[in-house]
Coordinates of C-alpha atoms and ligand atoms in Angstrom, one line a residue:
M1 CA 15.4 -79.4 -251.1
L2 CA 13.2 -81.4 -248.8
D3 CA 11.6 -84.3 -250.6
I4 CA 8.2 -85.6 -249.8
L5 CA 9.6 -88.8 -248.3
Q6 CA 11.6 -86.9 -245.7
L7 CA 8.6 -84.8 -244.9
A8 CA 6.6 -87.9 -244.1
L9 CA 9.4 -89.2 -241.9
A10 CA 9.7 -85.8 -240.2
A11 CA 6.1 -86.1 -239.2
L12 CA 6.8 -89.5 -237.5
A13 CA 9.7 -88.2 -235.5
L14 CA 9.2 -87.8 -231.8
S15 CA 10.7 -85.0 -229.8
S16 CA 12.9 -85.3 -226.8
A17 CA 13.9 -82.6 -224.4
G18 CA 17.5 -83.8 -223.7
S19 CA 19.1 -84.4 -220.3
A20 CA 17.6 -83.3 -217.0
S21 CA 20.7 -81.4 -215.7
P22 CA 22.5 -80.1 -218.8
H23 CA 25.8 -78.3 -218.8
T24 CA 26.9 -75.8 -221.4
V25 CA 29.1 -76.6 -224.4
A26 CA 30.8 -73.7 -226.1
L27 CA 31.1 -73.9 -229.9
T28 CA 33.5 -71.0 -229.9
S29 CA 36.8 -72.4 -228.6
R30 CA 40.1 -71.7 -230.3
S31 CA 42.1 -74.8 -229.4
I32 CA 44.5 -76.7 -231.7
P33 CA 42.6 -78.6 -234.4
K34 CA 42.3 -82.4 -233.9
G35 CA 43.1 -84.8 -236.6
H36 CA 40.8 -87.2 -238.5
I37 CA 39.6 -90.2 -236.5
P38 CA 42.6 -92.6 -236.8
A39 CA 40.4 -95.7 -237.3
L40 CA 39.3 -94.2 -240.7
R41 CA 42.9 -94.7 -242.0
R42 CA 42.6 -98.5 -241.8
R43 CA 39.7 -98.8 -244.1
G44 CA 39.6 -99.3 -247.9
L45 CA 39.2 -95.9 -249.5
S46 CA 40.3 -92.6 -248.0
A47 CA 38.4 -89.3 -247.9
V48 CA 38.4 -86.8 -250.8
D49 CA 37.6 -83.1 -250.9
V50 CA 35.3 -81.8 -253.6
P51 CA 35.2 -78.1 -254.4
L52 CA 31.7 -76.6 -254.3
E53 CA 30.2 -73.5 -256.1
D54 CA 27.6 -71.3 -254.5
Y55 CA 24.3 -70.6 -256.3
F56 CA 23.6 -67.1 -255.1
S57 CA 20.5 -65.1 -256.0
G58 CA 19.7 -62.5 -253.4
T59 CA 21.2 -64.8 -250.8
D60 CA 23.2 -68.0 -250.8
L61 CA 20.8 -70.7 -252.0
Q62 CA 22.6 -74.0 -252.7
W63 CA 26.1 -75.4 -253.0
Y64 CA 26.9 -77.7 -255.9
G65 CA 29.8 -79.6 -257.4
N66 CA 30.8 -81.9 -260.2
I67 CA 30.3 -85.6 -260.6
S68 CA 31.0 -87.6 -263.8
V69 CA 28.5 -90.1 -265.1
G70 CA 28.9 -93.0 -267.5
T71 CA 31.6 -94.5 -269.8
P72 CA 33.3 -92.4 -271.2
P73 CA 32.6 -89.9 -268.3
Q74 CA 30.2 -87.0 -268.8
N75 CA 30.4 -84.1 -266.3
V76 CA 27.2 -82.9 -264.6
S77 CA 26.8 -80.7 -261.5
V78 CA 24.6 -81.7 -258.5
V79 CA 23.5 -80.0 -255.3
F80 CA 24.6 -82.1 -252.3
D81 CA 21.3 -82.1 -250.5
T82 CA 20.9 -83.5 -247.0
G83 CA 17.1 -83.0 -247.3
S84 CA 16.5 -85.6 -250.0
S85 CA 17.2 -89.3 -250.7
A86 CA 18.1 -90.0 -254.3
L87 CA 20.5 -89.0 -257.1
E88 CA 18.9 -87.4 -260.2
F89 CA 20.1 -85.2 -263.0
A90 CA 18.8 -83.8 -266.3
S91 CA 19.2 -85.9 -269.4
T92 CA 18.9 -85.3 -273.1
Q93 CA 15.4 -86.9 -272.9
C94 CA 14.3 -83.7 -271.2
G95 CA 13.3 -81.1 -273.7
S96 CA 12.8 -77.3 -273.4
A97 CA 12.0 -77.8 -269.7
C98 CA 15.7 -78.4 -269.0
A99 CA 17.0 -75.6 -271.3
N100 CA 19.3 -74.1 -268.6
Q101 CA 21.0 -77.3 -267.6
T102 CA 24.0 -79.3 -268.8
L103 CA 22.4 -82.6 -270.0
F104 CA 23.6 -86.1 -269.6
D105 CA 23.3 -88.2 -272.8
P106 CA 22.5 -91.8 -271.9
S107 CA 23.0 -93.0 -275.5
Q108 CA 26.7 -92.0 -275.2
S109 CA 27.4 -94.2 -272.2
S110 CA 28.2 -97.9 -272.6
T111 CA 27.5 -98.6 -268.9
F112 CA 24.1 -96.9 -268.8
I113 CA 21.2 -99.3 -267.9
S114 CA 17.7 -97.9 -267.9
S115 CA 14.9 -99.6 -266.1
G116 CA 12.5 -97.4 -268.0
K117 CA 10.2 -96.7 -265.0
N118 CA 8.9 -93.1 -264.9
T119 CA 8.2 -91.6 -261.5
T120 CA 7.5 -88.1 -260.3
L121 CA 9.5 -86.8 -257.3
Y122 CA 7.9 -84.0 -255.3
F123 CA 9.7 -81.5 -253.1
E124 CA 8.5 -79.4 -250.2
T125 CA 11.2 -76.8 -250.6
G126 CA 12.8 -75.8 -253.9
V127 CA 15.7 -73.9 -255.3
G128 CA 14.8 -70.3 -254.2
V129 CA 13.6 -68.7 -251.0
T130 CA 9.9 -68.4 -251.7
P131 CA 7.7 -71.1 -250.0
V132 CA 6.7 -74.0 -252.2
I133 CA 3.1 -74.5 -253.0
P134 CA 2.4 -78.3 -252.5
Q135 CA 2.7 -80.3 -255.8
N136 CA 4.4 -77.3 -257.5
C137 CA 7.9 -78.4 -257.3
W138 CA 8.5 -81.7 -259.1
L139 CA 10.9 -83.7 -261.3
E140 CA 9.6 -86.4 -263.7
V141 CA 12.3 -89.0 -263.7
V142 CA 13.2 -92.4 -265.1
S143 CA 15.1 -94.9 -263.0
A144 CA 18.5 -96.2 -264.3
E145 CA 22.0 -97.3 -263.3
D146 CA 25.4 -96.1 -264.3
T147 CA 29.0 -95.5 -263.2
I148 CA 29.5 -92.4 -261.1
S149 CA 32.8 -90.7 -260.2
I150 CA 33.4 -88.0 -257.7
G151 CA 36.7 -86.5 -256.7
G152 CA 38.6 -89.4 -258.2
L153 CA 36.5 -92.1 -256.5
T154 CA 34.4 -94.4 -258.7
A155 CA 31.3 -96.5 -258.0
P156 CA 29.8 -98.8 -260.7
N157 CA 26.1 -99.5 -261.2
V158 CA 24.8 -96.7 -259.1
S159 CA 21.0 -96.4 -258.8
L160 CA 20.0 -93.0 -260.2
F161 CA 17.2 -91.2 -261.9
T162 CA 17.5 -89.2 -265.2
I163 CA 15.2 -86.1 -265.3
V164 CA 12.9 -86.1 -268.4
N165 CA 10.7 -83.2 -267.4
Q166 CA 10.6 -80.7 -264.5
S167 CA 8.5 -77.9 -263.0
V168 CA 9.6 -74.4 -264.1
S169 CA 10.8 -73.8 -260.5
F170 CA 13.7 -76.1 -261.2
D171 CA 14.8 -74.7 -264.6
V172 CA 16.2 -71.4 -263.3
D173 CA 19.1 -73.1 -261.5
P174 CA 22.7 -73.5 -262.8
F175 CA 23.2 -77.1 -261.8
S176 CA 22.0 -80.3 -263.5
G177 CA 20.6 -82.2 -260.6
I178 CA 20.6 -83.3 -256.9
Q179 CA 22.5 -85.8 -255.0
G180 CA 20.5 -86.8 -251.9
M181 CA 22.7 -87.0 -248.8
S182 CA 20.2 -88.3 -246.2
T183 CA 21.1 -90.4 -243.2
T184 CA 21.1 -93.8 -245.1
G185 CA 23.6 -92.8 -247.9
Q186 CA 22.4 -92.9 -251.5
G187 CA 23.6 -92.9 -255.0
F188 CA 27.4 -93.0 -255.4
F189 CA 27.8 -92.9 -251.7
T190 CA 26.2 -96.3 -251.3
G191 CA 28.7 -97.8 -253.8
L192 CA 31.7 -96.1 -252.2
I193 CA 30.7 -97.1 -248.7
S194 CA 30.5 -100.7 -249.9
Q195 CA 34.1 -100.4 -251.2
G196 CA 35.2 -99.4 -247.6
L197 CA 34.9 -95.6 -247.7
P198 CA 33.9 -94.4 -244.1
A199 CA 30.2 -93.5 -244.0
L200 CA 30.4 -89.8 -243.1
F201 CA 30.9 -86.5 -244.9
G202 CA 31.9 -83.0 -244.0
M203 CA 30.4 -79.8 -245.4
Y204 CA 32.0 -76.4 -245.5
L205 CA 29.1 -74.3 -247.0
T206 CA 30.4 -70.7 -247.1
P207 CA 28.8 -67.4 -248.0
R208 CA 29.7 -66.2 -251.5
A209 CA 32.0 -63.5 -250.1
V210 CA 34.1 -66.2 -248.4
G211 CA 34.1 -68.8 -251.2
N212 CA 36.1 -72.0 -251.2
A213 CA 33.1 -74.1 -250.2
E214 CA 33.9 -77.8 -249.9
L215 CA 32.4 -81.2 -249.5
T216 CA 34.6 -83.9 -247.9
I217 CA 33.4 -87.5 -248.6
G218 CA 34.5 -90.3 -246.3
G219 CA 35.8 -87.9 -243.6
Y220 CA 35.9 -84.3 -242.6
D221 CA 38.4 -81.5 -243.2
D222 CA 39.9 -80.4 -239.9
T223 CA 41.6 -77.4 -241.5
K224 CA 38.2 -75.7 -241.8
F225 CA 37.3 -75.2 -238.2
Q226 CA 38.9 -74.7 -234.8
G227 CA 38.5 -76.8 -231.7
N228 CA 36.4 -80.0 -231.4
V229 CA 33.3 -81.1 -233.2
T230 CA 30.3 -81.0 -231.0
Y231 CA 28.0 -84.0 -231.9
S232 CA 24.3 -84.7 -231.2
N233 CA 22.5 -87.9 -231.9
I234 CA 19.9 -87.7 -234.6
V235 CA 16.3 -88.4 -233.8
A236 CA 16.0 -92.2 -234.0
K237 CA 12.6 -92.6 -235.6
A238 CA 13.4 -90.1 -238.4
E239 CA 15.2 -92.6 -240.7
G240 CA 16.5 -90.7 -243.7
S241 CA 16.1 -87.3 -242.2
W242 CA 19.0 -85.4 -240.4
Q243 CA 16.9 -84.3 -237.5
L244 CA 18.0 -83.1 -234.0
P245 CA 15.7 -82.4 -231.0
S246 CA 15.9 -78.8 -230.0
S247 CA 14.9 -77.6 -226.5
G248 CA 14.3 -73.9 -227.3
I249 CA 14.6 -70.9 -229.6
Y250 CA 15.9 -67.4 -228.7
V251 CA 15.6 -64.3 -230.8
N252 CA 17.8 -61.3 -229.7
N253 CA 18.4 -63.1 -226.4
Q254 CA 14.6 -63.2 -225.7
T255 CA 12.2 -66.1 -225.9
A256 CA 8.5 -66.9 -225.5
S257 CA 6.7 -69.9 -224.0
I258 CA 5.8 -71.2 -227.5
L259 CA 9.6 -71.1 -228.3
Q260 CA 10.5 -73.1 -225.3
Q261 CA 9.1 -76.5 -226.2
P262 CA 10.9 -79.6 -227.4
L263 CA 10.9 -79.6 -231.2
P264 CA 12.7 -81.9 -233.7
I265 CA 14.3 -79.8 -236.4
I266 CA 15.6 -81.0 -239.8
F267 CA 19.0 -79.9 -241.1
D268 CA 18.7 -79.4 -244.9
S269 CA 21.7 -78.2 -246.9
G270 CA 19.4 -77.9 -250.0
T271 CA 17.1 -75.4 -248.4
S272 CA 18.3 -71.8 -248.0
N273 CA 15.8 -70.3 -245.5
I274 CA 14.6 -71.6 -242.2
L275 CA 11.0 -72.9 -241.8
F276 CA 8.7 -73.2 -238.8
D277 CA 5.0 -73.6 -238.0
T278 CA 3.1 -70.3 -238.5
N279 CA 2.7 -69.8 -234.7
I280 CA 6.4 -70.3 -234.0
T281 CA 7.4 -68.1 -237.0
E282 CA 5.2 -65.3 -235.8
A283 CA 6.5 -65.6 -232.2
M284 CA 10.0 -65.2 -233.6
Y285 CA 9.2 -62.2 -235.8
A286 CA 7.4 -60.5 -232.8
L287 CA 10.9 -60.4 -231.2
I288 CA 12.4 -58.7 -234.2
S289 CA 10.0 -56.1 -235.5
P290 CA 6.2 -55.6 -235.7
D291 CA 6.8 -54.2 -239.2
I292 CA 7.7 -57.7 -240.6
Q293 CA 4.4 -59.0 -242.0
P294 CA 3.1 -61.9 -244.2
Y295 CA 3.5 -61.1 -247.9
A296 CA 0.2 -61.7 -249.5
N297 CA 1.5 -62.6 -253.0
E298 CA 3.7 -65.4 -251.6
P299 CA 1.9 -67.4 -248.9
G300 CA 4.2 -68.4 -246.2
A301 CA 6.7 -65.6 -246.9
Y302 CA 7.2 -62.5 -244.7
G303 CA 8.7 -59.2 -245.6
I304 CA 9.4 -55.6 -244.7
A305 CA 10.5 -52.5 -246.7
C306 CA 14.1 -53.0 -247.8
S307 CA 15.0 -49.5 -246.4
A308 CA 14.0 -50.7 -242.9
I309 CA 15.8 -54.0 -242.8
A310 CA 19.5 -53.2 -242.6
N311 CA 19.5 -52.0 -238.9
L312 CA 17.2 -54.7 -237.5
S313 CA 18.7 -57.1 -234.9
A314 CA 17.7 -60.6 -235.6
T315 CA 20.1 -63.0 -233.8
I316 CA 18.5 -66.4 -233.7
A317 CA 19.9 -69.1 -231.3
V318 CA 18.5 -72.6 -231.3
T319 CA 19.5 -74.9 -228.3
F320 CA 20.5 -78.5 -228.8
T321 CA 21.9 -81.2 -226.5
S322 CA 25.2 -82.8 -227.3
Q323 CA 26.1 -86.5 -227.0
D324 CA 27.6 -85.9 -223.5
G325 CA 24.4 -84.2 -222.3
G326 CA 25.6 -80.6 -222.5
R327 CA 23.5 -77.9 -224.1
Y328 CA 24.8 -75.6 -226.9
N329 CA 23.3 -73.0 -229.2
L330 CA 23.6 -72.8 -232.9
T331 CA 23.2 -69.2 -234.0
I332 CA 22.2 -67.3 -237.1
P333 CA 23.4 -63.6 -237.2
S334 CA 21.3 -60.6 -238.0
S335 CA 22.9 -60.3 -241.4
E336 CA 20.9 -63.3 -242.6
L337 CA 17.5 -61.7 -242.0
N338 CA 17.3 -60.1 -245.5
V339 CA 17.1 -62.8 -248.2
G340 CA 16.5 -60.3 -251.0
A341 CA 13.8 -58.3 -252.7
F342 CA 10.5 -59.9 -253.8
A343 CA 10.3 -60.4 -257.6
D344 CA 7.2 -58.2 -257.9
N345 CA 8.4 -55.3 -255.6
S346 CA 12.1 -54.4 -255.6
S347 CA 11.5 -52.1 -252.6
H348 CA 10.1 -54.9 -250.4
C349 CA 12.5 -57.5 -248.9
Q350 CA 11.8 -61.0 -247.9
T351 CA 12.9 -62.1 -244.4
L352 CA 14.6 -65.4 -243.4
I353 CA 11.8 -67.4 -241.7
N354 CA 9.0 -69.0 -243.8
A355 CA 5.8 -70.3 -242.2
Y356 CA 5.0 -73.9 -243.0
D357 CA 2.8 -75.8 -240.6
G358 CA 4.2 -79.1 -239.5
V359 CA 7.7 -78.4 -241.0
R360 CA 10.8 -77.3 -239.1
I361 CA 14.0 -76.8 -241.1
L362 CA 17.3 -75.1 -240.5
G363 CA 18.9 -74.6 -243.9
G364 CA 21.9 -73.1 -245.5
S365 CA 21.5 -69.8 -243.6
L366 CA 22.5 -71.7 -240.4
L367 CA 24.8 -74.3 -242.0
K368 CA 27.1 -71.7 -243.5
Q369 CA 27.9 -70.4 -240.0
Y370 CA 29.6 -73.7 -239.1
Y371 CA 31.6 -76.6 -240.3
S372 CA 29.2 -79.6 -240.2
V373 CA 30.0 -83.3 -239.9
W374 CA 27.3 -85.7 -241.1
D375 CA 28.1 -89.1 -239.5
I376 CA 26.0 -91.9 -241.0
S377 CA 27.9 -94.7 -239.2
N378 CA 27.1 -93.3 -235.8
Q379 CA 23.8 -91.5 -236.7
R380 CA 25.0 -88.2 -235.4
L381 CA 25.5 -84.7 -236.7
G382 CA 28.3 -82.5 -235.5
F383 CA 29.4 -78.9 -235.7
G384 CA 32.7 -77.1 -235.6
S385 CA 33.2 -73.4 -235.1
N386 CA 35.0 -71.3 -237.7
Q387 CA 36.2 -67.9 -236.3
E388 CA 36.9 -66.5 -239.7
L389 CA 33.4 -67.1 -240.9
R390 CA 31.7 -65.8 -237.8
G391 CA 34.0 -62.9 -237.1
R392 CA 32.9 -61.1 -240.3
L393 CA 29.2 -61.2 -239.5
R394 CA 26.8 -58.6 -238.2
W395 CA 25.2 -59.8 -235.0
Ligands
NAG401 C1 32.9 -78.2 -262.8 O1 33.6 -78.5 -264.0 C2 33.6 -77.4 -264.9 C3 34.3 -77.9 -266.2 O2 33.8 -79.2 -266.6 C4 34.4 -76.3 -264.3 O3 34.3 -75.2 -265.2 C5 33.7 -75.9 -263.0 O4 34.5 -75.0 -262.3 C6 33.6 -77.1 -262.1 N1 32.9 -76.8 -260.9 C7 33.4 -77.0 -259.7 C8 32.6 -76.6 -258.5 O5 34.4 -77.6 -259.5
NAG402 C1 35.2 -83.3 -266.1 O1 35.7 -82.8 -264.9 C2 37.0 -83.2 -264.6 C3 37.3 -82.7 -263.2 O2 36.8 -81.4 -263.0 C4 37.9 -82.7 -265.7 O3 39.2 -83.2 -265.4 C5 37.5 -83.3 -267.0 O4 38.3 -82.7 -268.0 C6 36.1 -82.9 -267.3 N1 35.6 -83.6 -268.5 C7 34.9 -83.0 -269.4 C8 34.5 -83.9 -270.6 O5 34.6 -81.8 -269.3
NAG403 C1 8.6 -91.4 -269.5 O1 9.8 -90.9 -269.8 C2 10.1 -90.9 -271.2 C3 11.5 -90.5 -271.4 O2 12.3 -91.5 -271.0 C4 9.2 -90.0 -272.0 O3 9.4 -90.1 -273.4 C5 7.7 -90.4 -271.7 O4 6.8 -89.5 -272.3 C6 7.5 -90.6 -270.2 N1 6.2 -91.2 -270.0 C7 5.2 -90.6 -269.4 C8 3.9 -91.5 -269.3 O5 5.2 -89.5 -269.0
NAG404 C1 26.8 -103.8 -263.5 O1 25.6 -104.3 -264.0 C2 25.7 -105.1 -265.2 C3 24.4 -105.5 -265.7 O2 23.6 -106.0 -264.6 C4 26.6 -106.3 -264.9 O3 26.8 -107.0 -266.1 C5 28.0 -105.8 -264.4 O4 28.8 -106.9 -264.0 C6 27.8 -104.9 -263.2 N1 29.1 -104.3 -262.8 C7 29.6 -104.3 -261.6 C8 30.9 -103.8 -261.4 O5 28.9 -104.7 -260.7
NAG405 C1 6.3 -81.4 -269.1 O1 5.4 -81.1 -268.1 C2 4.5 -80.1 -268.4 C3 3.7 -79.7 -267.2 O2 3.1 -80.9 -266.7 C4 3.7 -80.5 -269.6 O3 2.8 -79.4 -270.0 C5 4.6 -80.8 -270.8 O4 3.8 -81.3 -271.9 C6 5.6 -81.9 -270.3 N1 6.6 -82.0 -271.4 C7 6.8 -83.2 -272.0 C8 7.8 -83.2 -273.1 O5 6.2 -84.2 -271.6
NAG406 C1 16.8 -70.0 -267.4 O1 17.1 -69.3 -266.2 C2 16.8 -67.9 -266.3 C3 17.2 -67.3 -265.0 O2 18.5 -67.6 -264.7 C4 15.3 -67.7 -266.6 O3 15.1 -66.3 -266.8 C5 15.0 -68.4 -267.9 O4 13.6 -68.4 -268.0 C6 15.3 -69.9 -267.8 N1 15.1 -70.6 -269.0 C7 14.0 -71.4 -269.2 C8 13.9 -72.0 -270.5 O5 13.2 -71.6 -268.3
NAG407 C1 38.7 -81.6 -227.3 O1 38.5 -82.9 -227.0 C2 39.6 -83.4 -226.2 C3 39.4 -84.9 -226.1 O2 38.1 -85.2 -225.6 C4 39.8 -82.7 -224.9 O3 40.9 -83.1 -224.2 C5 39.9 -81.2 -225.2 O4 39.9 -80.5 -224.0 C6 38.8 -80.7 -226.1 N1 39.1 -79.3 -226.4 C7 38.2 -78.4 -226.3 C8 38.6 -77.0 -226.7 O5 37.1 -78.6 -225.8
NAG408 C1 22.7 -60.9 -226.3 O1 23.5 -61.2 -225.2 C2 24.9 -61.1 -225.5 C3 25.6 -61.7 -224.3 O2 25.1 -61.2 -223.1 C4 25.3 -59.7 -225.8 O3 26.6 -59.6 -226.2 C5 24.4 -59.3 -227.0 O4 24.6 -57.9 -227.3 C6 22.9 -59.5 -226.7 N1 22.2 -59.2 -228.0 C7 21.1 -58.5 -228.0 C8 20.5 -58.3 -229.4 O5 20.6 -58.0 -227.1
NAG409 C1 21.5 -69.8 -225.8 O1 21.3 -68.4 -226.2 C2 20.4 -67.8 -225.3 C3 20.1 -66.4 -225.8 O2 21.3 -65.7 -226.0 C4 21.0 -67.8 -223.9 O3 20.0 -67.2 -223.0 C5 21.2 -69.2 -223.5 O4 21.9 -69.3 -222.2 C6 22.1 -69.9 -224.5 N1 22.3 -71.3 -224.1 C7 23.5 -72.0 -224.1 C8 23.5 -73.4 -223.7 O5 24.5 -71.4 -224.4
NAG410 C1 6.5 -52.0 -252.5 O1 7.2 -52.0 -251.3 C2 7.3 -50.7 -250.7 C3 8.2 -50.9 -249.4 O2 7.6 -51.8 -248.5 C4 5.9 -50.2 -250.4 O3 6.1 -48.9 -249.8 C5 5.1 -50.2 -251.6 O4 3.8 -49.8 -251.3 C6 5.1 -51.5 -252.3 N1 4.5 -51.4 -253.6 C7 3.4 -52.1 -254.0 C8 2.9 -51.8 -255.4 O5 2.9 -52.8 -253.2
NAG411 C1 22.1 -48.4 -240.1 O1 22.9 -49.3 -240.9 C2 23.8 -48.5 -241.7 C3 24.5 -49.5 -242.7 O2 24.1 -50.8 -242.5 C4 24.8 -47.7 -240.9 O3 25.6 -46.9 -241.7 C5 24.0 -46.8 -240.0 O4 24.9 -46.2 -239.1 C6 23.0 -47.6 -239.1 N1 22.1 -46.7 -238.4 C7 21.8 -46.9 -237.1 C8 20.9 -45.9 -236.5 O5 22.3 -47.8 -236.5
NAG412 C1 1.4 -74.4 -233.3 O1 0.9 -74.8 -234.5 C2 0.9 -76.2 -234.7 C3 0.4 -76.5 -236.1 O2 1.4 -76.2 -237.0 C4 0.1 -76.9 -233.7 O3 0.2 -78.3 -233.8 C5 0.6 -76.5 -232.3 O4 -0.3 -77.1 -231.3 C6 0.6 -75.0 -232.2 N1 1.2 -74.7 -230.9 C7 0.7 -73.9 -230.0 C8 1.5 -73.7 -228.8 O5 -0.3 -73.3 -230.2

């Protein structure tokens, strides 16, 4: 989920084309896995692995896991969302609008401290694949503090929000809330970092068919990829937002002049689809099929008859520059093109790219092709290749 704050920061970010004489970095090597960074072992707390569940509806939408809140602990589940910047979950103060969620009861926690301030948080992308109409995706929240535990690590007095009302777009999901995982570290992460936990996390966001999705807090899990992690520095002026400058986009090995311009792109684990400006979106679809057309009932969404989608080639490669100046592609296979049928026409299928002027996001559809390392200390984002994940895909 991309919150409004990150959208504003994204707009400030400047692009950069990378080095003048780049070399190529392959993300597909099969070498012996390297260990965790030894320096991490000397710090206060060590890394923990947290199992994640996949919210699947037509496609893989979000990955969520359990945290416990308060004293005695109550369990709630949250999406670990690199596109937003706060911790919030549904509380018993939320009425019928939170009917589908497990609710946290503040009155049962001896460590709960409410500040009583109501705020509304707005999101630019929501839970599903259909584009969000501005102001249509919101949470009404009250600020508070309480103890949070995750994977056996505990942080006291964590700043959080309890959800007291929400737009209908948030009630369909099976999780109670969202833990923002932006580049500054929020919620329980702030508390754990102050206790000495290394300021990085690893994400293994897998397709439903693979399962075993996992978040590693305070490190990364080197059993989940082969070879080295390829890192890129995040865009410096996009504080909060995990943004890398890309130098070009290819679709089915082809490109166009509008696709060969420097473009900062946000990596958002809480958004499923990919989003680009309308002109870039249409240039990409032009390289896939002229039959993919805007869907009038869902502005920003595109679709094609479901019967025509299975055999389309739609390999998308986006080029980035690594810390050592080499170029590499992150790729999305053809099998991601179909994100499921539209609610109002089960014969018409939505396609992966949504048009949204001024917003460029690579979401779960890309992240689930790689192991990703989100390094807050060094303000860089890294990718490791997993042959098992990629070997089973249709390119
Ligand atoms: C979360 O906890 C519940 C029980 O409290 C359990 O059924 C569920 O599998 C857990 N989810 C994950 C992702 O570990
Ligand atoms: C909360 O989750 C933890 C870990 O999944 C589990 O051990 C514990 O029993 C759960 N507590 C409740 C009240 O469900
Ligand atoms: C603020 O949240 C409380 C729940 O804590 C709710 O009862 C109240 O109606 C909200 N106030 C406004 C102005 O929406
Ligand atoms: C948490 O906040 C409360 C109230 O401000 C304070 O009394 C308590 O000492 C704090 N606990 C920790 C561990 O900081
Ligand atoms: C929740 O928000 C909806 C939409 O704004 C509003 O109609 C409803 O009255 C609110 N519910 C509560 C309990 O405030
Ligand atoms: C709960 O979610 C289901 C879909 O999973 C939806 O049909 C239903 O309307 C939701 N309930 C409420 C009260 O919104
Ligand atoms: C991984 O990094 C190490 C140390 O920089 C290097 O020696 C090794 O060749 C790299 N392996 C691959 C497959 O690139
Ligand atoms: C793209 O190029 C690669 C390598 O040359 C090739 O294996 C693949 O089939 C090409 N894909 C398409 C859709 O042309
Ligand atoms: C990225 O992919 C495109 C299209 O397949 C290819 O032409 C280009 O050489 C690749 N770039 C790198 C650095 O691998
Ligand atoms: C539903 O989609 C199919 C396949 O694209 C199309 O042939 C049909 O006209 C659509 N139905 C309506 C009511 O739009
Ligand atoms: C189209 O895809 C289906 C299954 O995805 C496959 O069985 C069929 O052979 C394909 N047809 C062509 C012409 O590639
Ligand atoms: C594409 O559209 C954006 C608005 O979203 C605009 O700023 C940009 O100039 C357009 N690019 C080209 C090459 O037309």
